Amino acid sequence: MRGDRVPVATPLPTELLRLTECEDGPVLVRGARVVVDAQGVTHPVTRPVVALCRCGASQRLPWCDGVHKRLGKRETSTG
Ligand code: FES
């Protein structure tokens, strides 16, 4: 299941973590020092802003590599 591959960003306890969701794309993360993926592997963050894959199809997980653009729009639930 692709959802098992979606990473989690973890800020240091005293830092502000800012997230921006891109429609049908990654989450842009500002303020993170590390990202812990679904397998518990820690990835150091060396840039002020990083893009985390939400589609699970990236070949560079946990980072977005742009492949989501080829997957098309996600269906959304309207209730
Ligand atoms: S969100 Fe998955 S590759 Fe961009």
Short mmCIF file of C-alpha atoms and ligand atoms in Angstrom, two decimals:
data_model
loop_
_atom_site.label_atom_id
_atom_site.label_comp_id
_atom_site.label_asym_id
_atom_site.label_seq_id
_atom_site.Cartn_x
_atom_site.Cartn_y
_atom_site.Cartn_z
CA MET A 1 0.00 0.00 0.00
CA ARG A 2 1.45 3.35 -1.06
CA GLY A 3 0.27 5.11 2.13
CA ASP A 4 2.77 3.06 4.16
CA ARG A 5 5.60 4.91 2.41
CA VAL A 6 4.52 8.44 3.33
CA PRO A 7 7.09 10.07 5.65
CA VAL A 8 6.66 12.12 8.79
CA ALA A 9 8.58 15.35 9.42
CA THR A 10 9.81 15.85 12.95
CA PRO A 11 10.93 19.28 14.22
CA LEU A 12 13.13 19.80 17.20
CA PRO A 13 10.85 20.32 20.23
CA THR A 14 11.35 24.08 20.44
CA GLU A 15 11.17 24.86 16.72
CA LEU A 16 8.24 25.93 14.63
CA LEU A 17 7.37 23.53 11.83
CA ARG A 18 5.43 25.00 8.94
CA LEU A 19 3.65 22.83 6.41
CA THR A 20 2.17 23.81 3.06
CA GLU A 21 0.14 21.23 1.18
CA CYS A 22 0.51 21.36 -2.60
CA GLU A 23 -2.62 20.22 -4.39
CA ASP A 24 -2.02 16.71 -5.76
CA GLY A 25 1.65 17.03 -4.81
CA PRO A 26 4.06 17.13 -1.89
CA VAL A 27 3.94 18.85 1.46
CA LEU A 28 6.47 21.65 1.70
CA VAL A 29 8.11 21.62 5.12
CA ARG A 30 9.88 24.58 6.67
CA GLY A 31 11.72 24.36 9.97
CA ALA A 32 12.38 20.61 10.15
CA ARG A 33 15.78 19.25 11.09
CA VAL A 34 14.98 15.63 10.39
CA VAL A 35 12.36 13.56 8.64
CA VAL A 36 11.52 10.08 9.90
CA ASP A 37 10.09 7.83 7.23
CA ALA A 38 7.46 5.12 7.67
CA GLN A 39 10.21 2.54 8.34
CA GLY A 40 11.69 4.66 11.12
CA VAL A 41 14.72 5.77 9.12
CA THR A 42 15.89 9.30 9.98
CA HIS A 43 16.75 11.63 7.10
CA PRO A 44 18.63 14.83 7.99
CA VAL A 45 17.18 18.00 6.50
CA THR A 46 19.89 20.29 5.15
CA ARG A 47 17.71 22.85 3.36
CA PRO A 48 15.36 25.51 4.71
CA VAL A 49 12.44 24.04 2.74
CA VAL A 50 11.99 20.44 1.66
CA ALA A 51 9.24 18.71 -0.31
CA LEU A 52 7.91 15.49 1.19
CA CYS A 53 6.24 12.98 -1.10
CA ARG A 54 2.59 12.31 -0.31
CA CYS A 55 1.81 10.05 -3.24
CA GLY A 56 4.25 7.30 -2.25
CA ALA A 57 5.52 6.89 -5.83
CA SER A 58 8.74 8.92 -5.56
CA GLN A 59 11.98 7.08 -6.26
CA ARG A 60 13.72 9.35 -3.74
CA LEU A 61 11.48 8.86 -0.67
CA PRO A 62 10.90 10.62 1.57
CA TRP A 63 11.53 13.45 -0.87
CA CYS A 64 9.24 14.35 -3.76
CA ASP A 65 10.88 13.72 -7.14
CA GLY A 66 8.02 15.15 -9.21
CA VAL A 67 6.55 11.83 -10.35
CA HIS A 68 3.21 12.80 -8.80
CA LYS A 69 2.65 15.00 -11.86
CA ARG A 70 2.32 11.88 -13.99
CA LEU A 71 -0.19 10.29 -11.59
CA GLY A 72 -2.87 12.88 -12.27
CA LYS A 73 -5.28 14.47 -9.87
CA ARG A 74 -6.32 12.64 -6.73
CA GLU A 75 -10.00 12.04 -6.15
CA THR A 76 -11.39 13.93 -3.19
CA SER A 77 -14.27 12.95 -0.99
CA THR A 78 -17.14 15.43 -1.00
CA GLY A 79 -19.15 13.67 1.66
S1 FES B 1 4.27 13.91 -4.10
FE1 FES B 1 5.04 11.95 -4.58
S2 FES B 1 6.52 12.37 -6.07
FE2 FES B 1 5.76 14.32 -5.58
#
